Short mmCIF file of C-alpha atoms and ligand atoms in Angstrom, two decimals:
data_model
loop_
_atom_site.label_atom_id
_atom_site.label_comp_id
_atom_site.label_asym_id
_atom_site.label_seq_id
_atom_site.Cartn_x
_atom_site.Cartn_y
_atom_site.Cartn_z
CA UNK A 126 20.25 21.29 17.75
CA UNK A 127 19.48 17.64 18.05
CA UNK A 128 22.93 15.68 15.51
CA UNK A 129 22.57 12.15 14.85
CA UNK A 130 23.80 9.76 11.91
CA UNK A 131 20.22 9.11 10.65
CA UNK A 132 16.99 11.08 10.56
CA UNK A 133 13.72 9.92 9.08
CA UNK A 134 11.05 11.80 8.07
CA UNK A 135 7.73 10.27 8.71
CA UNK A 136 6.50 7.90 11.12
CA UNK A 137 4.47 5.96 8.71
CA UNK A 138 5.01 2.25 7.82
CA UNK A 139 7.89 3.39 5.50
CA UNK A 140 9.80 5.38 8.02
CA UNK A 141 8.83 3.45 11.29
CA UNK A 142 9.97 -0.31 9.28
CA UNK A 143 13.73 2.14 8.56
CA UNK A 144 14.46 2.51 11.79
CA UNK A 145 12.96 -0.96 13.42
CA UNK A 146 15.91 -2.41 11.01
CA UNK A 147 18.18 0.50 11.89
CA UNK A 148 17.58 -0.24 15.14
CA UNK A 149 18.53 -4.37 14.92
CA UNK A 150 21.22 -3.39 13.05
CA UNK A 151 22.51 -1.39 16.21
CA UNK A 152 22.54 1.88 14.92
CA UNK A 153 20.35 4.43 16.77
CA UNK A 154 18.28 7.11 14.98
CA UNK A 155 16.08 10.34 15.28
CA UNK A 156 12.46 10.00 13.72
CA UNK A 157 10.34 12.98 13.32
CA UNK A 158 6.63 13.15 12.14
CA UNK A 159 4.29 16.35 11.74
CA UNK A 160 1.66 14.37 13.74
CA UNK A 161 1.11 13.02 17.12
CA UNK A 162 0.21 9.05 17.40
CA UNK A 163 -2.53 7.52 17.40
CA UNK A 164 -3.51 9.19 13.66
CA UNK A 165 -5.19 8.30 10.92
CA UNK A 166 -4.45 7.87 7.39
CA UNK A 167 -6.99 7.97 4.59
CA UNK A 168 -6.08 4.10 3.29
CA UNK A 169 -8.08 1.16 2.73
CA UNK A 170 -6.48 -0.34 5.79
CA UNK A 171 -5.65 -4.10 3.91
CA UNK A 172 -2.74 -5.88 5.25
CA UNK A 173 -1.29 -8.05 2.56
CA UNK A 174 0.97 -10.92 3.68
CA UNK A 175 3.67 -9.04 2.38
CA UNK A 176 3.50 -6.66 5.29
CA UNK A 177 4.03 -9.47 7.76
CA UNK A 178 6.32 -10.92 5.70
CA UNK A 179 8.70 -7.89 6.02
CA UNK A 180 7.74 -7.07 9.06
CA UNK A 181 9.46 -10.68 10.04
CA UNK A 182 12.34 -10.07 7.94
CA UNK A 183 13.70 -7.24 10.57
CA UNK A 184 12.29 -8.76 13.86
CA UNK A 185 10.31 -12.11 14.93
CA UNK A 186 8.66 -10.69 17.29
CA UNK A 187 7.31 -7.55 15.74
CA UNK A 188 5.24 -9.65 13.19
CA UNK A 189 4.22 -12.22 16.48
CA UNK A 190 3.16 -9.45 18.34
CA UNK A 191 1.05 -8.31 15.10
CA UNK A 192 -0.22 -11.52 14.83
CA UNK A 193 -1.79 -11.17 18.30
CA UNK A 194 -2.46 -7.59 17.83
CA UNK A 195 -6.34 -7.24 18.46
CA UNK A 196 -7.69 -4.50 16.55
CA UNK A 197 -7.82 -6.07 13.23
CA UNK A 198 -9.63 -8.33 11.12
CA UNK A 199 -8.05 -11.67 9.62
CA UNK A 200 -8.77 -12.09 6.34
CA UNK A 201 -9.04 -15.22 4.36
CA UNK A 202 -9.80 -14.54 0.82
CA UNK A 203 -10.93 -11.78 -2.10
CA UNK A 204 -13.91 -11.51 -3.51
CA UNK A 205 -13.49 -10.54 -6.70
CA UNK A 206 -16.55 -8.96 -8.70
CA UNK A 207 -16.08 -8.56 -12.50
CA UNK A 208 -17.36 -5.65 -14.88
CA UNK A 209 -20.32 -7.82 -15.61
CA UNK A 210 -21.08 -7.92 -12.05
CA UNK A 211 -19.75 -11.62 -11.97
CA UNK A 212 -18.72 -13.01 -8.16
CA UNK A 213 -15.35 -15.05 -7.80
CA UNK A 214 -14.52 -16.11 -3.95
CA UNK A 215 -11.27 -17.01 -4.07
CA UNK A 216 -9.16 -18.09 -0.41
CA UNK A 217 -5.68 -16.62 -0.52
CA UNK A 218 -5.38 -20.95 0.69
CA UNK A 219 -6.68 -23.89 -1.08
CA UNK A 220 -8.90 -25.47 1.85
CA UNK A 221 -7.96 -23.22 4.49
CA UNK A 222 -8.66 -24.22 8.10
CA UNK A 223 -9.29 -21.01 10.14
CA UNK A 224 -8.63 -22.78 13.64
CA UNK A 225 -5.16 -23.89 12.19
CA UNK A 226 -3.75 -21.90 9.50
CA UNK A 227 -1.93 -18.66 10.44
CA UNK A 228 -4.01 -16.06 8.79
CA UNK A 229 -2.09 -13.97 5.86
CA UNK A 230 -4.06 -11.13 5.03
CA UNK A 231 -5.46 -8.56 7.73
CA UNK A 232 -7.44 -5.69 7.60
CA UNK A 233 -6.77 -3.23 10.46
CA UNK A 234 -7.37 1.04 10.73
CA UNK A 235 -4.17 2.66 10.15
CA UNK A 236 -5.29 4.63 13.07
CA UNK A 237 -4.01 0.81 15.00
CA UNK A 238 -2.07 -0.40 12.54
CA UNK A 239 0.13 3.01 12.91
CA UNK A 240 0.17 3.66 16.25
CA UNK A 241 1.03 0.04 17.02
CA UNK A 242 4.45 0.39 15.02
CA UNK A 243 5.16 3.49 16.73
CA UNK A 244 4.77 1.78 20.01
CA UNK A 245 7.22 -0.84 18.52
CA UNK A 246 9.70 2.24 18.28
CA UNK A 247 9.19 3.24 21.91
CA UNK A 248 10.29 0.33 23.04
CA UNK A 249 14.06 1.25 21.52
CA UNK A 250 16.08 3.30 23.48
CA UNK A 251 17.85 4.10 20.13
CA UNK A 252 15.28 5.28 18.12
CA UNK A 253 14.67 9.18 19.68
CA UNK A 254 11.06 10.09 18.13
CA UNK A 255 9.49 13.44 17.90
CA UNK A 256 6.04 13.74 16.90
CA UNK A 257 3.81 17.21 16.06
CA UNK A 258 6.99 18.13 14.33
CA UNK A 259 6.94 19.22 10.73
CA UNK A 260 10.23 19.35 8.81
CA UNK A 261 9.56 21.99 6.17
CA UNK A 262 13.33 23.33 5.53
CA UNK A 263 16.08 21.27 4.53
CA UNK A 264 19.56 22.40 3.91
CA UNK A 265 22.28 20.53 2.46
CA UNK A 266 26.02 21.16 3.65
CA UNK A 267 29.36 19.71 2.85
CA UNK A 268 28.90 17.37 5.90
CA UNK A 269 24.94 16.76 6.21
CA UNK A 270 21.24 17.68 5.78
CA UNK A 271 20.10 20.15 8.36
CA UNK A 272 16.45 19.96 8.31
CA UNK A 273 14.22 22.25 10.73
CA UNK A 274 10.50 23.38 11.05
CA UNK A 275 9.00 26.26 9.81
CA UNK A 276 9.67 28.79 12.61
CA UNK A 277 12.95 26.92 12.72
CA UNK A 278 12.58 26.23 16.32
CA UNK A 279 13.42 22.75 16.13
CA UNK A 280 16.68 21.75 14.06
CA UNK A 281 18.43 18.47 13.10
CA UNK A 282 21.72 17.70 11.37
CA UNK A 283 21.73 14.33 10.18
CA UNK A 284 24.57 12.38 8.01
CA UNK A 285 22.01 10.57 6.03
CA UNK A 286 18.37 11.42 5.81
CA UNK A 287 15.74 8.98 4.87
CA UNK A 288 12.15 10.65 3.42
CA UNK A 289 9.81 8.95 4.57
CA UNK A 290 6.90 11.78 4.76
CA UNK A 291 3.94 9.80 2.42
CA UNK A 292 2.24 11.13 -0.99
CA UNK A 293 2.53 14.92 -0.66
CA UNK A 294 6.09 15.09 0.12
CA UNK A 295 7.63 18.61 -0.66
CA UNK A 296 10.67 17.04 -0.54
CA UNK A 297 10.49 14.26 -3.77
CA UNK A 298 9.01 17.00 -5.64
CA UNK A 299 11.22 20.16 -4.97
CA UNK A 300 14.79 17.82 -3.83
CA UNK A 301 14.39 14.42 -5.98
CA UNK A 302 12.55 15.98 -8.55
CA UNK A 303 10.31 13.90 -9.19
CA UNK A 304 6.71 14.51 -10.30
CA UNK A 305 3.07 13.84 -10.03
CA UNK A 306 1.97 12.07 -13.44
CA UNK A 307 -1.59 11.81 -13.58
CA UNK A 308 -1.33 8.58 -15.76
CA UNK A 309 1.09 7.06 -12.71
CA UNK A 310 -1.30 8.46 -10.45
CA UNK A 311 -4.76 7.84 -8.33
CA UNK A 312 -7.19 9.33 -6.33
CA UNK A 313 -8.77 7.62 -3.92
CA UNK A 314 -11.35 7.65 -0.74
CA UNK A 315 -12.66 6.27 1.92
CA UNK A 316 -15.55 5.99 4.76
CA UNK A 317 -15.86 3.86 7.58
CA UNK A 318 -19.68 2.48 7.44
CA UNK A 319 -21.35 0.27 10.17
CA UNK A 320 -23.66 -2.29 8.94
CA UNK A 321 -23.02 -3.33 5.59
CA UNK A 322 -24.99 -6.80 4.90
CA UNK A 323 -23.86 -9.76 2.76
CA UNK A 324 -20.28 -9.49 4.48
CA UNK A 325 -18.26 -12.90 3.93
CA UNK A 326 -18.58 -15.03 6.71
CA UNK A 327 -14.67 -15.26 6.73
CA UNK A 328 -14.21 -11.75 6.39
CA UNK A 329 -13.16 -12.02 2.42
CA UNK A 330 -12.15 -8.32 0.89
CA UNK A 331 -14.40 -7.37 -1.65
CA UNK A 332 -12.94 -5.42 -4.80
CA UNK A 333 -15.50 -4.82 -7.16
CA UNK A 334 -14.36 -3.59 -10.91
CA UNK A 335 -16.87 -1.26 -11.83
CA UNK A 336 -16.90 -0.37 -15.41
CA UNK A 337 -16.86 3.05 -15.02
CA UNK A 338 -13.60 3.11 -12.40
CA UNK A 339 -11.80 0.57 -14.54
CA UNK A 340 -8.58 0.08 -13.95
CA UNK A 341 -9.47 1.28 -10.32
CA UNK A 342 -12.38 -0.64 -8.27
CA UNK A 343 -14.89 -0.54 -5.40
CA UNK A 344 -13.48 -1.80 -2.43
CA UNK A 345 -15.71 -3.02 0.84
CA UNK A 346 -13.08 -4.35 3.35
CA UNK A 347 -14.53 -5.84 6.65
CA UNK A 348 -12.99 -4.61 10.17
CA UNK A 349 -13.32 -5.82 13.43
CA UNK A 350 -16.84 -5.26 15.55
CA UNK A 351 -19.21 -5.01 12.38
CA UNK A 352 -17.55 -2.29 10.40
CA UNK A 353 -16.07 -2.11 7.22
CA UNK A 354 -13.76 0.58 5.36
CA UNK A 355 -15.69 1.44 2.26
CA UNK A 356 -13.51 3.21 -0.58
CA UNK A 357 -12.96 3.55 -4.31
CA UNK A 358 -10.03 4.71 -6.44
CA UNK A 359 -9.85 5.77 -10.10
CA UNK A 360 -6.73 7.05 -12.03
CA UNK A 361 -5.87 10.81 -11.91
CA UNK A 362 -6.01 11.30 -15.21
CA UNK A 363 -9.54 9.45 -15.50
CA UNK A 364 -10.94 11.68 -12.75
CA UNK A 365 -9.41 14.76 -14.59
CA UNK A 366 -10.45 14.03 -17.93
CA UNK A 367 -14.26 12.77 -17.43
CA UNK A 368 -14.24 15.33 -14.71
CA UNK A 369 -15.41 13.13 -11.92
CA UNK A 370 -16.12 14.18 -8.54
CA UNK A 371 -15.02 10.89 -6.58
CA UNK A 372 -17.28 11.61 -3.66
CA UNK A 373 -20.00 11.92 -5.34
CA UNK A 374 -19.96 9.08 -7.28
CA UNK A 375 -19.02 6.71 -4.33
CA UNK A 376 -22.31 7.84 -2.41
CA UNK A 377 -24.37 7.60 -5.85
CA UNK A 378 -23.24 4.35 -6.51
CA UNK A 379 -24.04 3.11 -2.47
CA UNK A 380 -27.36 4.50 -2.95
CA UNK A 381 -28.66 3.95 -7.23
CA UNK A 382 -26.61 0.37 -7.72
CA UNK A 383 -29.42 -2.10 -6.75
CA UNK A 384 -26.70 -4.42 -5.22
CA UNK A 385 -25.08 -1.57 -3.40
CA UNK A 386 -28.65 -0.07 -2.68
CA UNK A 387 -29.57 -3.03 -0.65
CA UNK A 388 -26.47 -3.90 0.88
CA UNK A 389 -26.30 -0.29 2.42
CA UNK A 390 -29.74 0.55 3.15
CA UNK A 391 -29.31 0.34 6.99
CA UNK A 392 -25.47 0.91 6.63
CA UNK A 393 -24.19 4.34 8.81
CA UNK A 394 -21.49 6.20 7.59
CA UNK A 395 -19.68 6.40 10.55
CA UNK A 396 -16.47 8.54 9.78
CA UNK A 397 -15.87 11.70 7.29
CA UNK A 398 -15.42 10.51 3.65
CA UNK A 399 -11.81 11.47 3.11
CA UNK A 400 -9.31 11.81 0.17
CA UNK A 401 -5.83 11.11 -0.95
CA UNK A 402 -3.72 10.62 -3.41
CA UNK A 403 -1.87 7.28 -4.82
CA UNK A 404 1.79 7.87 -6.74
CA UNK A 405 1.95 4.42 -8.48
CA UNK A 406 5.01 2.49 -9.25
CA UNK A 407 4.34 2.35 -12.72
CA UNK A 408 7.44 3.42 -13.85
CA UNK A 409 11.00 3.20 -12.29
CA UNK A 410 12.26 6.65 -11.05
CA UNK A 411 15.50 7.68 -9.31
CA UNK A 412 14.95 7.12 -5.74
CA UNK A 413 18.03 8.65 -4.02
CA UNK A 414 20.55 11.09 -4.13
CA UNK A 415 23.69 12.49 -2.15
CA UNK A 416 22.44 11.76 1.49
CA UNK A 417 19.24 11.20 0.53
CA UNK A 418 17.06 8.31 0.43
CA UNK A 419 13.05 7.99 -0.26
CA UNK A 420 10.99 5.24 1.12
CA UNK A 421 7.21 4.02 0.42
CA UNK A 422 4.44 6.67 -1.11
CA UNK A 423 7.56 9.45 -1.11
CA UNK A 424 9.20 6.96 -3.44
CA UNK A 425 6.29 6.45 -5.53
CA UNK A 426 5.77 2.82 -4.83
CA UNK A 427 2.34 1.63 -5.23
CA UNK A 428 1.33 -1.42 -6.47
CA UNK A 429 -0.56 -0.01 -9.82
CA UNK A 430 -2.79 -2.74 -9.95
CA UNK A 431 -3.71 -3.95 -6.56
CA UNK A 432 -2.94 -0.43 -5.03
CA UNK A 433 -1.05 -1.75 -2.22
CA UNK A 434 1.40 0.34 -0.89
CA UNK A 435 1.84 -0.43 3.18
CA UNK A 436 4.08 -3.57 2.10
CA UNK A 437 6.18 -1.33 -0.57
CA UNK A 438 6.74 1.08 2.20
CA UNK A 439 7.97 -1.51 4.80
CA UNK A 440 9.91 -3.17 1.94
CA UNK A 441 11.63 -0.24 0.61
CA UNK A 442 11.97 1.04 4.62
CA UNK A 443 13.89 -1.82 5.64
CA UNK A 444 16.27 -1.55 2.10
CA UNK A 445 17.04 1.71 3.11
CA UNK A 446 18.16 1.32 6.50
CA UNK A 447 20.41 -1.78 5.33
CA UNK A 448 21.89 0.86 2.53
CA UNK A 449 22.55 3.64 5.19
CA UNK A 450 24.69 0.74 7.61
CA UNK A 451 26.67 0.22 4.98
CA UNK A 452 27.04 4.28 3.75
CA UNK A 453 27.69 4.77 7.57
CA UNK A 454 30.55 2.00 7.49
CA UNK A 455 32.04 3.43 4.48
CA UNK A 456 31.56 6.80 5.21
CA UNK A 457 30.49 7.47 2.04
CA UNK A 458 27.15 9.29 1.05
CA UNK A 459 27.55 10.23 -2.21
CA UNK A 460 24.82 9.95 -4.78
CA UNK A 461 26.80 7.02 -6.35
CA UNK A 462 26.87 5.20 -3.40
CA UNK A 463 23.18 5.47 -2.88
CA UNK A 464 22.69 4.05 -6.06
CA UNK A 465 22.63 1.24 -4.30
CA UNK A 466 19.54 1.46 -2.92
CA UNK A 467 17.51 2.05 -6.39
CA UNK A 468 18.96 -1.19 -7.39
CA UNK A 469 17.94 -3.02 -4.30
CA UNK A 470 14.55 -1.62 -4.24
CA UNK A 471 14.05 -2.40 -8.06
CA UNK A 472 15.83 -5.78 -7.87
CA UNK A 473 12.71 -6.88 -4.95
CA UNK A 474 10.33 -5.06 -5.84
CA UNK A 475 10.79 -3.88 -9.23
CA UNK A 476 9.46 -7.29 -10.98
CA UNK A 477 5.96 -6.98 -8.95
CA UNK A 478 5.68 -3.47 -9.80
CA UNK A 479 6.11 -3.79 -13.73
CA UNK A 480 3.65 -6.96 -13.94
CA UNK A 481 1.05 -5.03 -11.48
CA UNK A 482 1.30 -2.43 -13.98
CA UNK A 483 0.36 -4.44 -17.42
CA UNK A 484 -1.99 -5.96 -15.61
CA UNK A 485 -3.52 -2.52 -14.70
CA UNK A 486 -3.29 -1.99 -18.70
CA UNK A 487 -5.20 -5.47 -19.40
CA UNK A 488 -8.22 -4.93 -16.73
CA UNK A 489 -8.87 -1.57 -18.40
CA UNK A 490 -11.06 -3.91 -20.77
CA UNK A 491 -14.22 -4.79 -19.45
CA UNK A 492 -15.00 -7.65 -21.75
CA UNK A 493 -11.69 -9.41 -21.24
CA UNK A 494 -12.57 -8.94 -17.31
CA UNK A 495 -15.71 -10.28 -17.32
CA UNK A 496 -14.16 -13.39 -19.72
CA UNK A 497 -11.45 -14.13 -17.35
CA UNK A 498 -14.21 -13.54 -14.09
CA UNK A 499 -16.42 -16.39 -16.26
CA UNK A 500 -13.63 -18.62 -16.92
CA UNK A 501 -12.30 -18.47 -13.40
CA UNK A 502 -15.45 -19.60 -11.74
CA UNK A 503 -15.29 -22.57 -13.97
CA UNK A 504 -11.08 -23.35 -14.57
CA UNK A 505 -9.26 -24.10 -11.46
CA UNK A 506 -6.14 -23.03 -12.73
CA UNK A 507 -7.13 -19.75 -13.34
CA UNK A 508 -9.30 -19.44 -9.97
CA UNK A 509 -5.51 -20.55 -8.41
CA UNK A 510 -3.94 -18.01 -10.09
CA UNK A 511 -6.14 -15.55 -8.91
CA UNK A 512 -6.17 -16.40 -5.15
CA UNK A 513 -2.44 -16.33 -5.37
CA UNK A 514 -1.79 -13.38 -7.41
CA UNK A 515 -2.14 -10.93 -4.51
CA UNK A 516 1.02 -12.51 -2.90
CA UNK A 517 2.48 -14.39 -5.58
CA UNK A 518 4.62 -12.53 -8.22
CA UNK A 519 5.48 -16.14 -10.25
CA UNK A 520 1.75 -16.79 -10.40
CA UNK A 521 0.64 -13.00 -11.78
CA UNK A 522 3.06 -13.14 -14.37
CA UNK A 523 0.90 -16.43 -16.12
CA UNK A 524 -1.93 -13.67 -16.17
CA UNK A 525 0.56 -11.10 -18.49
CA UNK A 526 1.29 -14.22 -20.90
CA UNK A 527 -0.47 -14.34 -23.95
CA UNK A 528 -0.11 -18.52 -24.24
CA UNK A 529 -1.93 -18.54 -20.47
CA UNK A 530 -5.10 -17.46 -22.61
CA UNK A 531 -4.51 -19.39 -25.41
CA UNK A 532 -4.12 -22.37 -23.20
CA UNK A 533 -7.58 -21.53 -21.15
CA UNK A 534 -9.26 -21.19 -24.22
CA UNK A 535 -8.26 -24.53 -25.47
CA UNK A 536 -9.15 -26.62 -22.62
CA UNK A 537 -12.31 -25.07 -22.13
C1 FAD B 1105 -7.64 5.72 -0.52
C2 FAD B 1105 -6.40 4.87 -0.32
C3 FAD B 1105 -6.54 3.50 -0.07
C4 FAD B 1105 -5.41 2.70 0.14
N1 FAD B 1105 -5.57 1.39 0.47
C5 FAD B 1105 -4.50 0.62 0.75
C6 FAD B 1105 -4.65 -0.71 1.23
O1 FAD B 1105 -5.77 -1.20 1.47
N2 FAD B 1105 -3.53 -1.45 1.46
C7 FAD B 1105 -2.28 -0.94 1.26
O2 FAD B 1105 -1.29 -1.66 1.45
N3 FAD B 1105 -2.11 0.35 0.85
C8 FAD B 1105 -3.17 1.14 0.61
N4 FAD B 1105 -2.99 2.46 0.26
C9 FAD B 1105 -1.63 2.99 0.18
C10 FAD B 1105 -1.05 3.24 1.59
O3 FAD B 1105 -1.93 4.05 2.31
C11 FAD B 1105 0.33 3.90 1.48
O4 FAD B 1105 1.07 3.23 0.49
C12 FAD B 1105 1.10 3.87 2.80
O5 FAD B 1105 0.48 4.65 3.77
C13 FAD B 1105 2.54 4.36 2.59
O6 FAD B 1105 3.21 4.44 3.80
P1 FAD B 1105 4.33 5.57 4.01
O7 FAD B 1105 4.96 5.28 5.34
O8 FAD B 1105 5.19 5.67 2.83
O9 FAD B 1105 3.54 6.96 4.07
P2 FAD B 1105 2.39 7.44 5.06
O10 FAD B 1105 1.65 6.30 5.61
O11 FAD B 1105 1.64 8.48 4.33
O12 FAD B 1105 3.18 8.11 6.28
C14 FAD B 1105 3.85 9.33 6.10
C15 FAD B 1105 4.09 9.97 7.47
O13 FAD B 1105 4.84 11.16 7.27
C16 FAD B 1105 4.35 12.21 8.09
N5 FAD B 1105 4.70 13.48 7.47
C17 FAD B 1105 4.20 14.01 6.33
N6 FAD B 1105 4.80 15.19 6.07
C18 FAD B 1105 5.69 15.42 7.07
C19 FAD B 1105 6.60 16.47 7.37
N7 FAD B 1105 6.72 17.54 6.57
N8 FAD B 1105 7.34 16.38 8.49
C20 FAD B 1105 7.24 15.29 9.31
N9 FAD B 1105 6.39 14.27 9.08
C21 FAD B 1105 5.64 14.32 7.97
C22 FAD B 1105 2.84 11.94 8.15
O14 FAD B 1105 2.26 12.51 9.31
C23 FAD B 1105 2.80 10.41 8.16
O15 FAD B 1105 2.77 9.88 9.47
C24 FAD B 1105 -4.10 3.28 0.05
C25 FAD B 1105 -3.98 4.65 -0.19
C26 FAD B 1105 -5.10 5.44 -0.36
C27 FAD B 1105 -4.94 6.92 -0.58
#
């Protein structure tokens, strides 16, 4: 039986970012994940600045090394196109220069993006990592978890555990209690397709707000070497209730959609088109318990509006492994303790997750959409709010503010 203070569950961005920070905090760790590295994850592989961001919060050099890393695509804007079918470029930088800026938004194949923070773990002698190992069993005693495999063949007792194990965890459901809500909820997929025309020429995203997937949207997202990760994602309760079959729809609308249609005709789909499932942070929820902690999609953390989850998980993974130096110090695990940790993860990231989430509410309107999408092409302001509201919380609340509309409408 392996004992250490710490074990994390999932190798992910959420679990890997918990024990990077564990790690330059000095205190050493056991990670396990069911798979083995380099493996995918069905995502839409964008890289908001907030990943980098956090990633520089724990280590320098981490987010340098990122910077350099080669198998992904800088980004430098959104394109953004409306209901109406209206086109808004915006930069995530007024004026950027590509040759001098530092880019902030990336778009890179979790199968990369993954596998290049596990080999940031390697590199720690403290961090002991097991991958092809599925926890499935986990026992609480007086002193610890003990969590083991199926068979039981493998076995760790841990002080603290941190859950770190993505969407379908057993373990929020069954342990935390907490449960899928198909209003707090998405579906969503994605294919990997090889040339798409009418790309940005500096690699802009593309989310395009199709009536029929409002508040979810069409996403083309370029990669490096001519490819481009190709998804769409509609709210559970949406897909349940009109009964939509989301890979069907996604090849129907590549193929019938004359702007799609043309775009794609020489386009190869050149990976499965794969499924999975989005638990929003649309609500707060009780993330931890005695010696418990969940991180990322186990915590439910998903931006509702933007559907960005990689910098929630990184985020909430680097709260966590702050909260379990100080449990360790004070020897105390107790549910109260962790406590902390829901009010650390709600104090940075709870603000962002409530606006996202009224703003998810506001775009289910088509007309108000394709307004805004018409008045943005036209009113600075707005178009600045827009290219910041991706990264900038201050700037997405003016969007939630009824005088912000009443204030456009005036000067227009
Ligand atoms: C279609 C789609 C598109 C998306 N697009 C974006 C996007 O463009 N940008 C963005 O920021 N976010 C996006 N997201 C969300 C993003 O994918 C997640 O928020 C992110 O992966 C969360 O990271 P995580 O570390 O919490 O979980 P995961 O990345 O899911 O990692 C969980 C890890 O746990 C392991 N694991 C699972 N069960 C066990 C077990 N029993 N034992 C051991 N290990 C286990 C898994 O193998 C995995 O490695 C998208 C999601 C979907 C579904």
């Amino acid at each position: 039986m392996i004992t250490t203070s710490v074990c994390i569950i999932g190798a992910g961005p959420g679990g890997a970012t918990a024990a990077l920070q564990l790690d330059r905090l000095g205190i050493s760790c056991v990670v396990v994940d069911k798979a083995v590295f380099p493996r995918d994850k069905v995502c839409g592989d964008g890289l908001s600045g907030k990943v980098i961001t956090g990633l520089e919060k724990i280590d320098k050099g981490i987010a340098e090394r990122l910077r350099q890393f080669i198998e992904k695509e800088n980004s430098w804007g959104v394109t953004f196109v409306s209901p109406g079918r209206q086109r808004l470029d915006v930069p995530y930088k007024p004026n950027y220069n590509k040759t001098q800026d530092a880019p902030i938004g990336f778009v890179c194949k979790r199968i990369h993006f993954d596998n290049f923070l596990v080999d940031e773990l390697k590199r720690s002698p403290n961090i002991r990592l097991f991958e092809g190992v599925s926890i499935d069993k986990y026992t609480q005693e007086e002193d610890g978890y003990l969590l083991s495999d199926a068979k039981g063949t493998f076995t760790v007792k841990a002080d603290l555990i941190i859950i770190a194990n993505g969407a379908h965890s057993s373990f929020t459901r069954d342990v935390a209690g907490i449960r899928m809500e198909p209003k707090y909820y998405a579906a969503g997929i994605r294919a990997y397709y090889k040339g798409v025309k009418g790309m940005h020429a500096d690699s802009f995203i593309e989310l395009h707000f199709l009536k029929n997937l409002l508040p979810g949207y069409l996403w083309i997202f370029p990669l490096p070497n001519g490819e481009a990760n190709v998804g769409m994602d509609m709210l559970s309760d949406a897909v349940r209730d009109r009964k939509v079959n989301l890979k069907t729809l996604l090849t129907d609308t590549l193929k019938q959609d004359p702007i799609f249609a043309e775009r794609f005709r020489d386009a190869e789909m050149t990976s499965s088109l794969d499924g999975y499932g989005l638990p929003l942070g649309s609500r707060k929820r009780r993330l931890s318990g005695e010696r418990y902690m969940l991180v990322g999609d186990a915590a439910f953390l998903i931006d509702p509006f933007t559907g960005e989850g990689i910098g929630n998980a990184v985020y909430s993974g680097a709260i966590a492994a702050k909260q379990a130096a100080a449990c360790l110090e004070a020897g105390n695990f107790s549910g109260e303790a962790m406590m902390a940790y829901d009010e650390s993860v709600y104090r940075v990231l709870g603000p962002e997750l409530k606006l996202s989430h009224r703003l998810q509410q506001l775009v289910r309107y088509p007309r108000l959409f394709n307004w805004l999408m018409k008045m943005g092409m036209k009113n600075k302001q707005l178009k600045d709010v827009i290219s910041c509201m991706f990264y900038e919380v201050d700037l997405r609340k003016k969007l939630t503010r009824p005088s912000f509309y009443f204030k456009l409408l005036l000067n227009r």
